[in-house]
Coordinates of C-alpha atoms and ligand atoms in Angstrom, one line a residue:
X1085 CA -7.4 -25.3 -2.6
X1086 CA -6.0 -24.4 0.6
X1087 CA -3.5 -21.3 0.8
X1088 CA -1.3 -20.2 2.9
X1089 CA -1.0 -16.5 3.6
X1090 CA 1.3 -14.4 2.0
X1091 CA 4.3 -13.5 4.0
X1092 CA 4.4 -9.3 4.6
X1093 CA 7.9 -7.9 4.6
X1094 CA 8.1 -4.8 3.7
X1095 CA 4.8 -2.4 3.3
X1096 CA 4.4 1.3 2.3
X1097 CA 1.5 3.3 4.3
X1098 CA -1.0 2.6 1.3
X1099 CA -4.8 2.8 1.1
X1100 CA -6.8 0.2 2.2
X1101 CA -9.9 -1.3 0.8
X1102 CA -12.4 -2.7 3.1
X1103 CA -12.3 -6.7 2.2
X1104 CA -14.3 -9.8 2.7
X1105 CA -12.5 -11.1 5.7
X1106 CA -10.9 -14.5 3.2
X1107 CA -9.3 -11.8 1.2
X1108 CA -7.8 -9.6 3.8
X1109 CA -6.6 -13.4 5.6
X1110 CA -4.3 -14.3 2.9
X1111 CA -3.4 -11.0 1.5
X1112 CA -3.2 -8.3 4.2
X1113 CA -3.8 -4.7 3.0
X1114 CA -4.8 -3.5 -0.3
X1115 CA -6.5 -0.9 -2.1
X1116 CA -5.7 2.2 -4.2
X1117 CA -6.0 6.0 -5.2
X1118 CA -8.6 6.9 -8.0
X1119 CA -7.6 7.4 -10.7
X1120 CA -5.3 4.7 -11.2
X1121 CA -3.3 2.7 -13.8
X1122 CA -1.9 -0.6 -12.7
X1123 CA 0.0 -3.2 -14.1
X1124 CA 0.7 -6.8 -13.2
X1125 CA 3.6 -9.1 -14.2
X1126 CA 5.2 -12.5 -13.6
X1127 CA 8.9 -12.8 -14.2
X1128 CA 11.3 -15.1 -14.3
X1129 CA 14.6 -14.9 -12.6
X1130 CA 16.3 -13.6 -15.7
X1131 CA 13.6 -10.8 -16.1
X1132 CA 12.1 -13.2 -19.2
X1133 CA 7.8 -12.4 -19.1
X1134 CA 7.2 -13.6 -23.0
X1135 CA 8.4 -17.2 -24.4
X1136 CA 7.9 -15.9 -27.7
X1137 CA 5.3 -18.0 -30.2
X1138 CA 4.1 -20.1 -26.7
X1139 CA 0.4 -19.5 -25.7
X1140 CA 0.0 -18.8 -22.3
X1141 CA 3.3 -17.7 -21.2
X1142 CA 2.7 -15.9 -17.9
X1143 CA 0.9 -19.4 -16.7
X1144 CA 4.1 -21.0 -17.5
X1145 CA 6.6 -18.9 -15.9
X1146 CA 4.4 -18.5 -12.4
X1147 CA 4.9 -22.5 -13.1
X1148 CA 1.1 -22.0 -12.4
X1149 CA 2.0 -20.6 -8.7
X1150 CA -1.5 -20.6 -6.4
X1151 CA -0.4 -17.6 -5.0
X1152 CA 0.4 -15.6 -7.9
X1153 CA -3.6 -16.7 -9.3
X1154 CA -4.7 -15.7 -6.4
X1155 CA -3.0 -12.4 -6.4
X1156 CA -4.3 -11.8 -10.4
X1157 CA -7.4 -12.3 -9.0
X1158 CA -7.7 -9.8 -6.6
X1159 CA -6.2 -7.3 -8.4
X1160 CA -9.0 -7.7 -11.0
X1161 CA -11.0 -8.0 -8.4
X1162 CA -10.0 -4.3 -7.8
X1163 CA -10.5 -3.2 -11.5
X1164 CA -13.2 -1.3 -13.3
X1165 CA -11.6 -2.6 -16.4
X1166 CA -8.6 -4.8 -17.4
X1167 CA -7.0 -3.7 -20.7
X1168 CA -4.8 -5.9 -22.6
X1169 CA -3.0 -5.5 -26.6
X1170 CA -4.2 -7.7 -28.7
X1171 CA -0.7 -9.8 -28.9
X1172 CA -2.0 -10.6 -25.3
X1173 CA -5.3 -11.7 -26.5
X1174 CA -4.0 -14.2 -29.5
X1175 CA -1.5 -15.6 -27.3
X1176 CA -4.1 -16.3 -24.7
X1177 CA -6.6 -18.3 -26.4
X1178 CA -9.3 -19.5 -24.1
X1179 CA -8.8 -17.1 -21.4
X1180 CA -11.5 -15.0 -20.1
X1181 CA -10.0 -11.6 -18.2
X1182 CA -11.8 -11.9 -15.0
X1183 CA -10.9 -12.6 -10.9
X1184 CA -13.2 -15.9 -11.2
X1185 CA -11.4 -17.4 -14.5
X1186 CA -7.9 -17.4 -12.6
X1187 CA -8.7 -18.4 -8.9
X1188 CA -12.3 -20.1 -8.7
X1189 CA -12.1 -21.1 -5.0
X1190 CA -12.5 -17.6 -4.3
X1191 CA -14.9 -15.9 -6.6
X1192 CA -18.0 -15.6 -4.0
X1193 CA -15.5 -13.7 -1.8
X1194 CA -13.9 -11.3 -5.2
X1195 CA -18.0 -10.7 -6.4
X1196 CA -18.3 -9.3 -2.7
X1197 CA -15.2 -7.1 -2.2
X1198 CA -16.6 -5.7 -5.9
X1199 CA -20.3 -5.1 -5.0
X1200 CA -18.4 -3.7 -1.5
X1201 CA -16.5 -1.3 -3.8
X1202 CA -19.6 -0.3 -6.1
X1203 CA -18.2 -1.7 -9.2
X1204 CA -19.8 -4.0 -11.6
X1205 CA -20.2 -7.7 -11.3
X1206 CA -17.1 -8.2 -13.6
X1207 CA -14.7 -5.6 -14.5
X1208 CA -15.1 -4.6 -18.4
X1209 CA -12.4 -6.4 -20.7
X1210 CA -10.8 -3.3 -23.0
X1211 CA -8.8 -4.9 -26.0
X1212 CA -6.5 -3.1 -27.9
X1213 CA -5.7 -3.4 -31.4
X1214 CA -4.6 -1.4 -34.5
X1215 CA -4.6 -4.4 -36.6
X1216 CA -7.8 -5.9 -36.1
X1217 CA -6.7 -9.1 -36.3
X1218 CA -8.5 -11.0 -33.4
X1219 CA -10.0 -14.3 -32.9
X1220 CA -13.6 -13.8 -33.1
X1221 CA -14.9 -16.5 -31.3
X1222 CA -12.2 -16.4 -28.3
X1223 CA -14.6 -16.6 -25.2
X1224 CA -13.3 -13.4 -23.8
X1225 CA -15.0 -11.4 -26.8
X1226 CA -18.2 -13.5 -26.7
X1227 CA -18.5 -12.6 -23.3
X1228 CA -18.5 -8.9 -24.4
X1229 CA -15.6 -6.8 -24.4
X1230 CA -14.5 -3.1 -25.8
X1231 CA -12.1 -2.9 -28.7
X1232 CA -10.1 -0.1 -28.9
X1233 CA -9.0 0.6 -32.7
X1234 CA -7.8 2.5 -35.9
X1235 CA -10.1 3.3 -38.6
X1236 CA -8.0 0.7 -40.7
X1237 CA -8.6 -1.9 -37.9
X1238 CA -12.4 -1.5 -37.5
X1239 CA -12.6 -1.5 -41.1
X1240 CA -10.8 -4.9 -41.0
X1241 CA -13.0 -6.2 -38.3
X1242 CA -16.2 -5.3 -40.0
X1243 CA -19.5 -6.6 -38.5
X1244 CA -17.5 -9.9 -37.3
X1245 CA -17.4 -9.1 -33.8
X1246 CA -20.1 -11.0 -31.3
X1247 CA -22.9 -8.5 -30.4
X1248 CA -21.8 -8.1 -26.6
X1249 CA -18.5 -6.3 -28.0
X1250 CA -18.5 -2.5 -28.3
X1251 CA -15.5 -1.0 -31.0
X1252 CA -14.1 2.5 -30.1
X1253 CA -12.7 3.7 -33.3
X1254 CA -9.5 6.1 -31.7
X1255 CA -8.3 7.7 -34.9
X1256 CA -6.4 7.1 -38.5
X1257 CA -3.3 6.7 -37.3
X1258 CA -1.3 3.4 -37.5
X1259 CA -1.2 3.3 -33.4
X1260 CA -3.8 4.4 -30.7
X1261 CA -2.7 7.7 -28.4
X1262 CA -1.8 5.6 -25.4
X1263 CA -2.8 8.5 -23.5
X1264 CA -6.4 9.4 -25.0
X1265 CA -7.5 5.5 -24.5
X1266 CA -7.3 6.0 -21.1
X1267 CA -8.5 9.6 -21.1
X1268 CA -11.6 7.7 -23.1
X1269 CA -11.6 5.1 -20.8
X1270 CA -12.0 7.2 -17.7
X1271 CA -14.8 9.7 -19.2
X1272 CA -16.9 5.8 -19.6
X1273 CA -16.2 5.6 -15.5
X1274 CA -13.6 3.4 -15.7
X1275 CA -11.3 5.0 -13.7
X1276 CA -9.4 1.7 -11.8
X1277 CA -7.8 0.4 -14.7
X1278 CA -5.5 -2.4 -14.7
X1279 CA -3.3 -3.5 -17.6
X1280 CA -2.9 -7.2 -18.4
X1281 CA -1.0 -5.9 -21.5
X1282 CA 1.7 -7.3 -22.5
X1283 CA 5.4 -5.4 -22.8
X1284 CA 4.8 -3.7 -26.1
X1285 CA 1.7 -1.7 -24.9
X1286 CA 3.1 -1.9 -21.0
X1287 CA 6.1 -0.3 -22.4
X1288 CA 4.2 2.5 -24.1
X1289 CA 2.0 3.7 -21.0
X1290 CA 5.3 3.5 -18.6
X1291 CA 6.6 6.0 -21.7
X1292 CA 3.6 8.4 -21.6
X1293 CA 4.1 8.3 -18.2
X1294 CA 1.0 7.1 -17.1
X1295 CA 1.7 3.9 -15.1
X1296 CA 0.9 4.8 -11.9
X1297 CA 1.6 1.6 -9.8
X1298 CA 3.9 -2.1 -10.9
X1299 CA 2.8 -5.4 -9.9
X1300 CA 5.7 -7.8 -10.3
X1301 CA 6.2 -11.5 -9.5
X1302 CA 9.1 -12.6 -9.5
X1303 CA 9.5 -16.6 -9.8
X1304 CA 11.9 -18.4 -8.8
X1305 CA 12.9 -20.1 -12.4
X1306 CA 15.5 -19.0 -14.8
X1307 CA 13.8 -19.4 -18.5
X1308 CA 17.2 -18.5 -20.7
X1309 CA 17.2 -17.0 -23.9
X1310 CA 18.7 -18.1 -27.4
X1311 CA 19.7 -15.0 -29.5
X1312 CA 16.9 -15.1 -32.2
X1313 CA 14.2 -15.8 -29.7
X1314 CA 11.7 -13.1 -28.8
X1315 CA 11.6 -13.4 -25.1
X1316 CA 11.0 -10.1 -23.7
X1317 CA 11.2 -8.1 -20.7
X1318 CA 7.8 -6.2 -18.5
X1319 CA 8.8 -3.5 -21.7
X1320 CA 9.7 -4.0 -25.0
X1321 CA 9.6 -1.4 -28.4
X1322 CA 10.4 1.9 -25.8
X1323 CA 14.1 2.5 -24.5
X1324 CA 14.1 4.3 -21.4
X1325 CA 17.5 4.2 -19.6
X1326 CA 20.1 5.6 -19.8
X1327 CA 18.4 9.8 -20.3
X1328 CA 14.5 8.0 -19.1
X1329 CA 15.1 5.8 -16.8
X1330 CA 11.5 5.3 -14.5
X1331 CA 13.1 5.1 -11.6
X1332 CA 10.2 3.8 -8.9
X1333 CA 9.9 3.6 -5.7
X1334 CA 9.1 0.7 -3.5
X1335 CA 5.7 0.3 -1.9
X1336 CA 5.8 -3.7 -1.0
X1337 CA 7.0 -6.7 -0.8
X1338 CA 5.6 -10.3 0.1
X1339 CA 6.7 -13.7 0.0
X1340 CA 5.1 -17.0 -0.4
X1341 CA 7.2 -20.1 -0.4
X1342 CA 10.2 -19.5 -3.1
X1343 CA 8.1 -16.4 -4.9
X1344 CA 8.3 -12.8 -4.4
X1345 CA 6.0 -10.3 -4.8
X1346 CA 6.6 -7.2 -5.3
X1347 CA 4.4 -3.6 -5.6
X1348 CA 6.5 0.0 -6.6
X1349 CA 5.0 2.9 -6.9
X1350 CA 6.6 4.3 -10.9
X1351 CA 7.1 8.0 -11.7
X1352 CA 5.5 10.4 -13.4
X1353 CA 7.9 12.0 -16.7
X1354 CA 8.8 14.9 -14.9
X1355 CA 10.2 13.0 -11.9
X1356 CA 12.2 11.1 -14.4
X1357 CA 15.9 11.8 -14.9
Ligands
NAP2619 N1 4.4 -12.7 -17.9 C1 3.3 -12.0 -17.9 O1 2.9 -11.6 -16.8 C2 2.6 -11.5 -19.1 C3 1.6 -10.6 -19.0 C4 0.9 -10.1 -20.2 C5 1.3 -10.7 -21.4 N2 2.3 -11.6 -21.4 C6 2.8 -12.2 -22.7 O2 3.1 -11.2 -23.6 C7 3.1 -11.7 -24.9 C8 2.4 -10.6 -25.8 O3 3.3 -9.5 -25.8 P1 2.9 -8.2 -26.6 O4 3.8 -7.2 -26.2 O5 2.7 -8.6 -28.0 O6 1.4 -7.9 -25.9 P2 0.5 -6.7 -26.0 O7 1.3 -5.4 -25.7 O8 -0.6 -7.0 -25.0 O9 0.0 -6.7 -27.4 C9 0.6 -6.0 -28.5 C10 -0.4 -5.7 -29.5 O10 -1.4 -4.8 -28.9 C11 -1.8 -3.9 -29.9 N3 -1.3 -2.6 -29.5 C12 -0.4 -2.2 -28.6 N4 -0.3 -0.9 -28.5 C13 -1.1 -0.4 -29.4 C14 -1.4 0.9 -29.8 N5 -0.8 2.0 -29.2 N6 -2.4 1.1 -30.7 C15 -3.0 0.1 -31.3 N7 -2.7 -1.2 -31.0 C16 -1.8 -1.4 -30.0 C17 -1.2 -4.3 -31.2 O11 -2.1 -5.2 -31.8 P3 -2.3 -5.5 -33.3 O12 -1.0 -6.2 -33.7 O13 -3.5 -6.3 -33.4 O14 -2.3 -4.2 -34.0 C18 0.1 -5.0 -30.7 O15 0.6 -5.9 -31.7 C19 2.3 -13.0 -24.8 O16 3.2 -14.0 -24.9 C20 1.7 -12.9 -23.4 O17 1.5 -14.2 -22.9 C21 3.0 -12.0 -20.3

């Protein structure tokens, strides 16, 4: 698959990573503080990133856009760990969480900008779930993955997990601390993290204030919405505006063909109005 480069037009002074020079081609600059928590959406037109009960629904809003593969890629690529709900997880059946799965034509070139960074082959797959209700056998946990749970969840999930899985038991309550998965996630080394989550546990680490950077593509397709259908928006279950708005700040923008890409920089509570 031949790509063309992304189009710069608009770029904050921002770190840079050192890349494999097929990286660095299509994409320009990239790279990031440590620690960091990123997060990485596709949007339609109409702000619409869920199509309710429909599996994969990222893959159908980017209309399966090259570019925006590519651009999932390398920001795994980046990633000690990638750390999804597990809403994400059952509506993703199949999928495996890694640079490789989502652009192929370029894995040689994302194994190298890892090994250049000093992290692991892969990055590490965190699931998290208060439920326990997962698909046992869905590739990404046979491949080996942590799962983040209540004690109600990992009492649900029992011994069933494949072997390569690790469960973190975070606590009785019905929901995990946001805030002390990552704190638990960063004493492990994991200190690049980027969320794949969807907007239910997006929504509640932009509320605890610990988003540090947004990833959004923005495709050119308006999906519409009828008014019992649970198409949500990057957040959903936290209400911010109008006293909590995160207002953020702009750090990029790039174009390919009709799609926009966009990177801002999201505030810290105290910054917030
Ligand atoms: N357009 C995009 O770029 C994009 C990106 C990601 C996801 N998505 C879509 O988003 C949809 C899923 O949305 P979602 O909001 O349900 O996804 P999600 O936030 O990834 O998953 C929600 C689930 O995660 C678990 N969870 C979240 N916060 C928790 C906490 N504090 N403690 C314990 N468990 C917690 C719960 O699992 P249990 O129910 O098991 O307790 C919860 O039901 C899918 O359709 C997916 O395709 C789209």
């Amino acid at each position: 698959m031949t790509l063309a480069p992304f189009e710069v037009l608009y770029e904050a002074d921002l770190p840079g990573y050192k890349m494999p020079a097929d990286l660095h081609h299509l994409y320009g600059r990239l790279g990031f503080k440590t620690p960091v928590v990123y997060s990485n959406f596709v949007s339609s037109l109409d702000g619409i990133v869920t199509l309710g009960s429909k599996p994969s629904a990222g893959s159908i809003i980017s209309g399966k856009s090259p570019a925006d593969r590519f651009l999932m890629g390398l920001l795994r690529a980046c990633a000690d760990a990638v750390v999804i709900g597990a809403g994400t997880m059952r509506a993703t059946p199949g999928h495996l969480w890694t640079p490789a799965h989502v652009y192929p034509d370029l894995a040689t070139e994302f194994t190298s900008l890892r090994s250049a960074l000093g992290r692991a082959t892969e990055p590490r797959l965190v699931v998290v779930t208060a439920s326990g209700e997962l698909d046992f056998s869905h590739p990404a946990l046979v491949k080996g993955a942590i799962v983040m749970t209540t004690a109600d969840g990992a009492k649900k999930i029992g011994d069933r997990l494949p072997a390569t899985c690790e469960v973190v038991v975070m606590g009785k309550g019905k929901n995990l601390d946001v805030a002390k998965v990552i704190e638990e996630l960063r004493g492990r080394g994991l200190q690049v993290l980027l969320t794949e989550g969807g907007p239910h546990l997006v929504g509640q680490v932009i509320e605890a204030g610990l988003l540090d950077e947004a990833f959004l593509t923005v495709s050119p397709v308006i999906a519409g919405r009828k008014d019992d259908d649970e198409r949500f928006g990057m957040v959903e279950g936290v209400e911010l505006l109008p006293e909590h708005g995160a207002w953020s700040s702009l750090l990029s923008v790039r174009r390919h063909g009709d799609y926009l890409f966009l990177r801002y920089r999201t505030p810290a509570p105290a910054a917030r109005a």
